[in-house]
Amino acid sequence: MRKWLIVLVSTVLSLSLSFPAVANEKEGPRPEQTLYKADVHIDPKKKQVEGSVEIQFWPKDASHAYVHVYPLAFTKEHKGELWDELLGKEVELGTYDENRILVQGKPVAVKRTGNVIEVPLSEEQSRPIVLSMDFTMTLPQNEGRMSYDEHAIWLGNWLPILAVKDQRGWHLDPYEPIGDPFFSENADYQVNVTLPDGYQLASTATDQAAIVDHSTPGQREFQLDAINVRDFALVIMDSTYHFKETKVGNTEVRTWYRNGDSEEQASRNHTAAVEALQYFNSQFETYPYTEYDVVRVGGSINGMEYPSIVFLDGRHYLPNGDNAFVTVVHETAHQWFYSLIGNNQVDEAWLDEGFAEYATLAFLAAKYPKVGADRVLRRLKQGTITPYYVQEHLRPGQTLHAFPDNESYSDLVYSRTSSMLWMLREAWGEERLHEVLRHYVSTNRFGIANAASWKATLSEAAGEDAGAFLSYWINLDMSKQEEAAIWLEKLRQNQKNHGHPMEKEKAEK
């Protein structure tokens, strides 16, 4: 423990000195890439979504596939403090009816368990399966990721999406009130959205490139394409919405706000998105998508990330919006740690939330030193003082339902993981750590990373096994504390004596 205290004190003393004073087009489809084709009509007045989705995929199991239909979670009442924190206390349930489920054009009998539908398969695996479904949805009203208010409809995790099957089997986790209870693989999306005149949208697609069909009086059809993305989110907005726009490299950054919002705060949020995208481009890898939307929604979700789009609730558009700037930076960091490099957000939430929080700290340290210093110290305090969590057998590397409250989730998943990365930064230096993170992102780009992926990257960069270090930090294994401290000190001395950077990977893109 003593060595960690020495490192922490050293970090505190050095903060004021160490902080400075101041896509290409989306990549084309891969062989055997899953394709989602959706055609939906949205009625903003009735708060209804009606349409169909067709999923073309190569099955990983000859007998069946599973589909997550997350809107089903909001067709029944949830009780408890955690659900109240997520959805609010004044909740109106939605409805969801799926019908005419076909496989290769033939009706099949499906089994529903919670928000998961089991679909029987019978075709050979030598060719892709086409699964289609019609659905009608009345939106719930709540404070969460999928709801509405008088000016907007925001649709997060709304389209049916294939469950992941890997070496551990099928991942069929239920909707949880803590964290982001999702796990998905990259796919291509072709989504046609029909809206009444007078409405506009922002989505995971490059909306400015959408083909818009005005042929039917009183309505418009948007043809949206998104290539190689992890999910597809969508916000429908009325005419009270406007946006600020700046190009960063090949990416158009758009920040959406409403009449009545603070214009000054909207500008600050836009600055945060632009500066963060620029910084993360320079540090971790160039953002591959050509549009990034920061969209003001209702509710109290704080911030919520999706590929190429993030939701930001209205509190962040009030004058001097509470923590708005930092929230935008954090959600932008998720465009790398969640979107570009995926992970199981249910079982290993630390891999996206903790890494995104470290990236946020690094940005603030470089661009806004005072704000950065305060936030780093707070995360270090929360992430290194852990006797209670050891006693309660809580740790960052556990599944979402094992966290008893949002405070423990924040302390362990956000603070302890970002503290671990900050300790590596103290030992290696910013340049070296970010080189290792670039290698990690590049190696797992558009794929799924896990704890073993990070351990392999870290062990390779250090030149020896990082197992004890990660067991102490991520599993809170106190028996590994001294070994982890020795490992980190050796890292520091090797960097001081040699300072050889990791050779940049020369993999063909």
PDB file of C-alpha atoms in Angstrom, residues 230-460:
ATOM      1  CA  ARG A 230     -22.028  -1.164 -33.957  1.00  0.00           C
ATOM      2  CA  ASP A 231     -25.633   0.074 -33.730  1.00  0.00           C
ATOM      3  CA  PHE A 232     -27.983   2.568 -35.344  1.00  0.00           C
ATOM      4  CA  ALA A 233     -29.462   5.434 -33.306  1.00  0.00           C
ATOM      5  CA  LEU A 234     -31.868   8.106 -34.480  1.00  0.00           C
ATOM      6  CA  VAL A 235     -33.371  11.395 -33.249  1.00  0.00           C
ATOM      7  CA  ILE A 236     -36.452  13.000 -34.810  1.00  0.00           C
ATOM      8  CA  MET A 237     -36.682  16.774 -34.241  1.00  0.00           C
ATOM      9  CA  ASP A 238     -39.198  19.466 -35.011  1.00  0.00           C
ATOM     10  CA  SER A 239     -38.488  22.865 -36.527  1.00  0.00           C
ATOM     11  CA  THR A 240     -37.395  24.380 -33.192  1.00  0.00           C
ATOM     12  CA  TYR A 241     -34.045  22.613 -33.608  1.00  0.00           C
ATOM     13  CA  HIS A 242     -30.916  24.175 -35.128  1.00  0.00           C
ATOM     14  CA  PHE A 243     -27.312  23.063 -35.354  1.00  0.00           C
ATOM     15  CA  LYS A 244     -23.798  24.440 -35.293  1.00  0.00           C
ATOM     16  CA  GLU A 245     -21.354  22.832 -37.699  1.00  0.00           C
ATOM     17  CA  THR A 246     -17.570  22.583 -38.015  1.00  0.00           C
ATOM     18  CA  LYS A 247     -15.442  20.271 -40.104  1.00  0.00           C
ATOM     19  CA  VAL A 248     -12.676  18.327 -38.333  1.00  0.00           C
ATOM     20  CA  GLY A 249     -10.523  16.534 -40.894  1.00  0.00           C
ATOM     21  CA  ASN A 250     -13.007  14.584 -42.989  1.00  0.00           C
ATOM     22  CA  THR A 251     -15.731  14.653 -40.324  1.00  0.00           C
ATOM     23  CA  GLU A 252     -18.572  17.159 -40.106  1.00  0.00           C
ATOM     24  CA  VAL A 253     -19.314  17.844 -36.442  1.00  0.00           C
ATOM     25  CA  ARG A 254     -22.854  19.039 -35.777  1.00  0.00           C
ATOM     26  CA  THR A 255     -24.219  20.112 -32.408  1.00  0.00           C
ATOM     27  CA  TRP A 256     -28.016  20.304 -32.212  1.00  0.00           C
ATOM     28  CA  TYR A 257     -29.990  22.552 -29.851  1.00  0.00           C
ATOM     29  CA  ARG A 258     -33.488  24.020 -29.527  1.00  0.00           C
ATOM     30  CA  ASN A 259     -35.138  27.390 -29.323  1.00  0.00           C
ATOM     31  CA  GLY A 260     -34.985  28.408 -25.685  1.00  0.00           C
ATOM     32  CA  ASP A 261     -31.669  26.673 -25.011  1.00  0.00           C
ATOM     33  CA  SER A 262     -28.693  28.796 -24.058  1.00  0.00           C
ATOM     34  CA  GLU A 263     -26.976  29.787 -27.304  1.00  0.00           C
ATOM     35  CA  GLU A 264     -23.751  30.332 -25.403  1.00  0.00           C
ATOM     36  CA  GLN A 265     -23.898  26.890 -23.808  1.00  0.00           C
ATOM     37  CA  ALA A 266     -24.691  25.267 -27.159  1.00  0.00           C
ATOM     38  CA  SER A 267     -21.556  26.949 -28.519  1.00  0.00           C
ATOM     39  CA  ARG A 268     -19.501  25.623 -25.605  1.00  0.00           C
ATOM     40  CA  ASN A 269     -20.838  22.113 -26.187  1.00  0.00           C
ATOM     41  CA  HIS A 270     -19.962  22.400 -29.865  1.00  0.00           C
ATOM     42  CA  THR A 271     -16.454  23.578 -29.009  1.00  0.00           C
ATOM     43  CA  ALA A 272     -16.058  20.568 -26.715  1.00  0.00           C
ATOM     44  CA  ALA A 273     -17.077  18.158 -29.498  1.00  0.00           C
ATOM     45  CA  VAL A 274     -14.782  19.792 -32.062  1.00  0.00           C
ATOM     46  CA  GLU A 275     -11.744  20.050 -29.798  1.00  0.00           C
ATOM     47  CA  ALA A 276     -12.200  16.545 -28.413  1.00  0.00           C
ATOM     48  CA  LEU A 277     -12.499  14.999 -31.887  1.00  0.00           C
ATOM     49  CA  GLN A 278      -9.360  16.839 -32.977  1.00  0.00           C
ATOM     50  CA  TYR A 279      -7.440  15.706 -29.907  1.00  0.00           C
ATOM     51  CA  PHE A 280      -8.520  12.070 -30.052  1.00  0.00           C
ATOM     52  CA  ASN A 281      -7.731  11.980 -33.773  1.00  0.00           C
ATOM     53  CA  SER A 282      -4.183  13.011 -32.946  1.00  0.00           C
ATOM     54  CA  GLN A 283      -3.770  10.634 -30.008  1.00  0.00           C
ATOM     55  CA  PHE A 284      -5.579   7.364 -30.724  1.00  0.00           C
ATOM     56  CA  GLU A 285      -6.353   7.030 -34.448  1.00  0.00           C
ATOM     57  CA  THR A 286      -8.175   9.097 -37.038  1.00  0.00           C
ATOM     58  CA  TYR A 287     -11.945   8.938 -36.739  1.00  0.00           C
ATOM     59  CA  PRO A 288     -13.184   6.955 -39.762  1.00  0.00           C
ATOM     60  CA  TYR A 289     -16.718   8.336 -40.080  1.00  0.00           C
ATOM     61  CA  THR A 290     -17.707  11.452 -41.993  1.00  0.00           C
ATOM     62  CA  GLU A 291     -20.298  12.847 -39.585  1.00  0.00           C
ATOM     63  CA  TYR A 292     -20.583  13.189 -35.811  1.00  0.00           C
ATOM     64  CA  ASP A 293     -23.745  14.535 -34.188  1.00  0.00           C
ATOM     65  CA  VAL A 294     -24.172  15.786 -30.628  1.00  0.00           C
ATOM     66  CA  VAL A 295     -27.937  15.978 -30.153  1.00  0.00           C
ATOM     67  CA  ARG A 296     -29.954  17.644 -27.425  1.00  0.00           C
ATOM     68  CA  VAL A 297     -32.710  15.320 -26.216  1.00  0.00           C
ATOM     69  CA  GLY A 298     -35.116  15.382 -23.290  1.00  0.00           C
ATOM     70  CA  GLY A 299     -35.114  13.210 -20.214  1.00  0.00           C
ATOM     71  CA  SER A 300     -32.213  12.982 -17.785  1.00  0.00           C
ATOM     72  CA  ILE A 301     -29.932  10.407 -19.386  1.00  0.00           C
ATOM     73  CA  ASN A 302     -26.960  12.776 -18.973  1.00  0.00           C
ATOM     74  CA  GLY A 303     -24.984  11.628 -22.030  1.00  0.00           C
ATOM     75  CA  MET A 304     -25.368   8.464 -24.089  1.00  0.00           C
ATOM     76  CA  GLU A 305     -23.071   7.264 -26.854  1.00  0.00           C
ATOM     77  CA  TYR A 306     -23.906   5.582 -30.150  1.00  0.00           C
ATOM     78  CA  PRO A 307     -21.830   5.279 -33.334  1.00  0.00           C
ATOM     79  CA  SER A 308     -21.454   8.732 -34.925  1.00  0.00           C
ATOM     80  CA  ILE A 309     -24.087  10.268 -32.622  1.00  0.00           C
ATOM     81  CA  VAL A 310     -24.478  11.004 -28.918  1.00  0.00           C
ATOM     82  CA  PHE A 311     -27.499  12.103 -26.887  1.00  0.00           C
ATOM     83  CA  LEU A 312     -27.165  14.956 -24.397  1.00  0.00           C
ATOM     84  CA  ASP A 313     -30.063  15.827 -22.107  1.00  0.00           C
ATOM     85  CA  GLY A 314     -31.424  19.354 -21.783  1.00  0.00           C
ATOM     86  CA  ARG A 315     -29.647  20.171 -18.515  1.00  0.00           C
ATOM     87  CA  HIS A 316     -26.480  20.481 -20.579  1.00  0.00           C
ATOM     88  CA  TYR A 317     -27.991  23.337 -22.581  1.00  0.00           C
ATOM     89  CA  LEU A 318     -28.869  25.549 -19.629  1.00  0.00           C
ATOM     90  CA  PRO A 319     -26.699  28.616 -18.967  1.00  0.00           C
ATOM     91  CA  ASN A 320     -23.474  27.287 -17.437  1.00  0.00           C
ATOM     92  CA  GLY A 321     -24.836  23.774 -17.968  1.00  0.00           C
ATOM     93  CA  ASP A 322     -23.809  21.441 -15.180  1.00  0.00           C
ATOM     94  CA  ASN A 323     -20.647  19.627 -16.293  1.00  0.00           C
ATOM     95  CA  ALA A 324     -21.783  19.860 -19.930  1.00  0.00           C
ATOM     96  CA  PHE A 325     -18.352  20.444 -21.487  1.00  0.00           C
ATOM     97  CA  VAL A 326     -16.823  17.414 -19.785  1.00  0.00           C
ATOM     98  CA  THR A 327     -19.826  15.236 -20.628  1.00  0.00           C
ATOM     99  CA  VAL A 328     -19.451  16.055 -24.333  1.00  0.00           C
ATOM    100  CA  VAL A 329     -15.745  15.172 -24.200  1.00  0.00           C
ATOM    101  CA  HIS A 330     -16.450  11.872 -22.458  1.00  0.00           C
ATOM    102  CA  GLU A 331     -19.167  10.884 -24.935  1.00  0.00           C
ATOM    103  CA  THR A 332     -16.865  11.837 -27.810  1.00  0.00           C
ATOM    104  CA  ALA A 333     -14.163   9.575 -26.358  1.00  0.00           C
ATOM    105  CA  HIS A 334     -16.675   6.739 -26.665  1.00  0.00           C
ATOM    106  CA  GLN A 335     -16.444   7.134 -30.431  1.00  0.00           C
ATOM    107  CA  TRP A 336     -13.133   5.317 -29.969  1.00  0.00           C
ATOM    108  CA  PHE A 337     -13.764   3.253 -26.838  1.00  0.00           C
ATOM    109  CA  TYR A 338     -17.097   1.569 -27.613  1.00  0.00           C
ATOM    110  CA  SER A 339     -17.775   2.531 -31.223  1.00  0.00           C
ATOM    111  CA  LEU A 340     -14.471   2.014 -33.018  1.00  0.00           C
ATOM    112  CA  ILE A 341     -13.251  -0.688 -30.636  1.00  0.00           C
ATOM    113  CA  GLY A 342     -16.143  -2.631 -29.132  1.00  0.00           C
ATOM    114  CA  ASN A 343     -16.483  -4.686 -25.975  1.00  0.00           C
ATOM    115  CA  ASN A 344     -19.048  -6.518 -23.884  1.00  0.00           C
ATOM    116  CA  GLN A 345     -20.565  -3.574 -22.004  1.00  0.00           C
ATOM    117  CA  VAL A 346     -22.434  -5.927 -19.680  1.00  0.00           C
ATOM    118  CA  ASP A 347     -19.529  -8.047 -18.409  1.00  0.00           C
ATOM    119  CA  GLU A 348     -16.581  -5.709 -19.035  1.00  0.00           C
ATOM    120  CA  ALA A 349     -17.931  -2.179 -18.786  1.00  0.00           C
ATOM    121  CA  TRP A 350     -14.527  -0.948 -17.602  1.00  0.00           C
ATOM    122  CA  LEU A 351     -13.110  -1.440 -21.097  1.00  0.00           C
ATOM    123  CA  ASP A 352     -15.240   1.308 -22.622  1.00  0.00           C
ATOM    124  CA  GLU A 353     -16.245   3.534 -19.689  1.00  0.00           C
ATOM    125  CA  GLY A 354     -12.887   3.479 -17.932  1.00  0.00           C
ATOM    126  CA  PHE A 355     -10.881   4.014 -21.106  1.00  0.00           C
ATOM    127  CA  ALA A 356     -13.245   6.778 -22.271  1.00  0.00           C
ATOM    128  CA  GLU A 357     -12.842   8.473 -18.895  1.00  0.00           C
ATOM    129  CA  TYR A 358      -9.048   8.250 -19.112  1.00  0.00           C
ATOM    130  CA  ALA A 359      -9.220   9.789 -22.601  1.00  0.00           C
ATOM    131  CA  THR A 360     -11.356  12.579 -21.114  1.00  0.00           C
ATOM    132  CA  LEU A 361      -8.757  13.205 -18.410  1.00  0.00           C
ATOM    133  CA  ALA A 362      -5.965  13.265 -20.990  1.00  0.00           C
ATOM    134  CA  PHE A 363      -7.859  15.798 -23.125  1.00  0.00           C
ATOM    135  CA  LEU A 364      -8.569  18.059 -20.154  1.00  0.00           C
ATOM    136  CA  ALA A 365      -4.957  17.799 -19.001  1.00  0.00           C
ATOM    137  CA  ALA A 366      -3.774  18.964 -22.413  1.00  0.00           C
ATOM    138  CA  LYS A 367      -6.382  21.638 -23.128  1.00  0.00           C
ATOM    139  CA  TYR A 368      -7.844  22.840 -19.811  1.00  0.00           C
ATOM    140  CA  PRO A 369      -5.213  22.180 -17.127  1.00  0.00           C
ATOM    141  CA  LYS A 370      -7.091  23.450 -14.062  1.00  0.00           C
ATOM    142  CA  VAL A 371     -10.260  21.535 -14.884  1.00  0.00           C
ATOM    143  CA  GLY A 372      -8.118  18.534 -15.768  1.00  0.00           C
ATOM    144  CA  ALA A 373      -6.149  18.632 -12.517  1.00  0.00           C
ATOM    145  CA  ASP A 374      -9.313  18.751 -10.428  1.00  0.00           C
ATOM    146  CA  ARG A 375     -10.913  15.857 -12.279  1.00  0.00           C
ATOM    147  CA  VAL A 376      -7.744  13.721 -12.234  1.00  0.00           C
ATOM    148  CA  LEU A 377      -7.406  14.147  -8.467  1.00  0.00           C
ATOM    149  CA  ARG A 378     -11.062  13.260  -7.936  1.00  0.00           C
ATOM    150  CA  ARG A 379     -10.780  10.108 -10.050  1.00  0.00           C
ATOM    151  CA  LEU A 380      -7.534   9.079  -8.311  1.00  0.00           C
ATOM    152  CA  LYS A 381      -9.143   9.508  -4.914  1.00  0.00           C
ATOM    153  CA  GLN A 382     -12.236   7.538  -5.875  1.00  0.00           C
ATOM    154  CA  GLY A 383     -10.248   4.889  -7.726  1.00  0.00           C
ATOM    155  CA  THR A 384      -7.536   4.122  -5.168  1.00  0.00           C
ATOM    156  CA  ILE A 385      -9.353   4.250  -1.824  1.00  0.00           C
ATOM    157  CA  THR A 386     -11.168   0.928  -1.994  1.00  0.00           C
ATOM    158  CA  PRO A 387     -11.296  -0.939   1.383  1.00  0.00           C
ATOM    159  CA  TYR A 388     -15.086  -0.948   1.393  1.00  0.00           C
ATOM    160  CA  TYR A 389     -15.275  -2.471  -2.098  1.00  0.00           C
ATOM    161  CA  VAL A 390     -12.703  -5.121  -1.206  1.00  0.00           C
ATOM    162  CA  GLN A 391     -14.775  -6.026   1.850  1.00  0.00           C
ATOM    163  CA  GLU A 392     -17.953  -6.219  -0.264  1.00  0.00           C
ATOM    164  CA  HIS A 393     -16.222  -8.237  -3.018  1.00  0.00           C
ATOM    165  CA  LEU A 394     -16.962  -5.594  -5.640  1.00  0.00           C
ATOM    166  CA  ARG A 395     -14.561  -4.837  -8.490  1.00  0.00           C
ATOM    167  CA  PRO A 396     -14.433  -3.193 -11.930  1.00  0.00           C
ATOM    168  CA  GLY A 397     -14.299  -6.533 -13.719  1.00  0.00           C
ATOM    169  CA  GLN A 398     -17.763  -7.770 -12.816  1.00  0.00           C
ATOM    170  CA  THR A 399     -21.083  -7.947 -14.608  1.00  0.00           C
ATOM    171  CA  LEU A 400     -23.535  -5.046 -14.379  1.00  0.00           C
ATOM    172  CA  HIS A 401     -26.102  -6.742 -12.169  1.00  0.00           C
ATOM    173  CA  ALA A 402     -23.426  -7.269  -9.489  1.00  0.00           C
ATOM    174  CA  PHE A 403     -23.188  -3.518  -8.820  1.00  0.00           C
ATOM    175  CA  PRO A 404     -25.545  -2.530  -5.993  1.00  0.00           C
ATOM    176  CA  ASP A 405     -25.748   1.144  -6.956  1.00  0.00           C
ATOM    177  CA  ASN A 406     -24.520   3.772  -9.383  1.00  0.00           C
ATOM    178  CA  GLU A 407     -21.937   5.084  -6.924  1.00  0.00           C
ATOM    179  CA  SER A 408     -20.030   1.797  -6.808  1.00  0.00           C
ATOM    180  CA  TYR A 409     -20.341   1.489 -10.575  1.00  0.00           C
ATOM    181  CA  SER A 410     -18.824   4.953 -11.047  1.00  0.00           C
ATOM    182  CA  ASP A 411     -16.050   4.491  -8.484  1.00  0.00           C
ATOM    183  CA  LEU A 412     -14.925   1.145  -9.854  1.00  0.00           C
ATOM    184  CA  VAL A 413     -15.692   1.199 -13.574  1.00  0.00           C
ATOM    185  CA  TYR A 414     -14.870   4.855 -14.259  1.00  0.00           C
ATOM    186  CA  SER A 415     -12.511   5.935 -11.489  1.00  0.00           C
ATOM    187  CA  ARG A 416     -10.481   2.817 -10.763  1.00  0.00           C
ATOM    188  CA  THR A 417      -9.926   1.971 -14.433  1.00  0.00           C
ATOM    189  CA  SER A 418      -8.954   5.530 -15.362  1.00  0.00           C
ATOM    190  CA  SER A 419      -6.694   5.620 -12.270  1.00  0.00           C
ATOM    191  CA  MET A 420      -4.981   2.456 -13.500  1.00  0.00           C
ATOM    192  CA  LEU A 421      -4.331   4.106 -16.851  1.00  0.00           C
ATOM    193  CA  TRP A 422      -3.156   7.296 -15.163  1.00  0.00           C
ATOM    194  CA  MET A 423      -0.644   5.258 -13.128  1.00  0.00           C
ATOM    195  CA  LEU A 424       0.652   3.796 -16.381  1.00  0.00           C
ATOM    196  CA  ARG A 425       0.930   7.330 -17.717  1.00  0.00           C
ATOM    197  CA  GLU A 426       2.945   8.381 -14.645  1.00  0.00           C
ATOM    198  CA  ALA A 427       5.319   5.478 -15.189  1.00  0.00           C
ATOM    199  CA  TRP A 428       5.572   5.593 -18.971  1.00  0.00           C
ATOM    200  CA  GLY A 429       4.750   9.180 -19.820  1.00  0.00           C
ATOM    201  CA  GLU A 430       1.842  10.380 -21.926  1.00  0.00           C
ATOM    202  CA  GLU A 431       3.516   9.807 -25.278  1.00  0.00           C
ATOM    203  CA  ARG A 432       4.406   6.194 -24.552  1.00  0.00           C
ATOM    204  CA  LEU A 433       1.019   5.295 -23.072  1.00  0.00           C
ATOM    205  CA  HIS A 434      -0.829   6.856 -25.974  1.00  0.00           C
ATOM    206  CA  GLU A 435       1.358   4.946 -28.396  1.00  0.00           C
ATOM    207  CA  VAL A 436       0.311   1.740 -26.627  1.00  0.00           C
ATOM    208  CA  LEU A 437      -3.353   2.803 -26.765  1.00  0.00           C
ATOM    209  CA  ARG A 438      -3.042   3.546 -30.497  1.00  0.00           C
ATOM    210  CA  HIS A 439      -1.694   0.040 -30.988  1.00  0.00           C
ATOM    211  CA  TYR A 440      -4.597  -1.370 -28.950  1.00  0.00           C
ATOM    212  CA  VAL A 441      -7.178   0.576 -30.993  1.00  0.00           C
ATOM    213  CA  SER A 442      -5.565  -0.322 -34.309  1.00  0.00           C
ATOM    214  CA  THR A 443      -5.342  -4.020 -33.422  1.00  0.00           C
ATOM    215  CA  ASN A 444      -9.010  -4.246 -32.419  1.00  0.00           C
ATOM    216  CA  ARG A 445     -10.465  -1.706 -34.857  1.00  0.00           C
ATOM    217  CA  PHE A 446     -14.113  -2.477 -35.754  1.00  0.00           C
ATOM    218  CA  GLY A 447     -13.914  -5.648 -33.677  1.00  0.00           C
ATOM    219  CA  ILE A 448     -14.469  -6.763 -30.093  1.00  0.00           C
ATOM    220  CA  ALA A 449     -11.813  -6.334 -27.420  1.00  0.00           C
ATOM    221  CA  ASN A 450     -11.850  -7.975 -24.019  1.00  0.00           C
ATOM    222  CA  ALA A 451      -9.724  -8.157 -20.884  1.00  0.00           C
ATOM    223  CA  ALA A 452      -7.409 -10.640 -22.586  1.00  0.00           C
ATOM    224  CA  SER A 453      -6.915  -8.224 -25.506  1.00  0.00           C
ATOM    225  CA  TRP A 454      -5.828  -5.429 -23.177  1.00  0.00           C
ATOM    226  CA  LYS A 455      -3.619  -7.777 -21.164  1.00  0.00           C
ATOM    227  CA  ALA A 456      -1.889  -8.946 -24.363  1.00  0.00           C
ATOM    228  CA  THR A 457      -1.310  -5.367 -25.535  1.00  0.00           C
ATOM    229  CA  LEU A 458      -0.029  -4.237 -22.145  1.00  0.00           C
ATOM    230  CA  SER A 459       2.204  -7.279 -21.643  1.00  0.00           C
ATOM    231  CA  GLU A 460       3.715  -6.867 -25.101  1.00  0.00           C
TER     232      GLU A 460
END
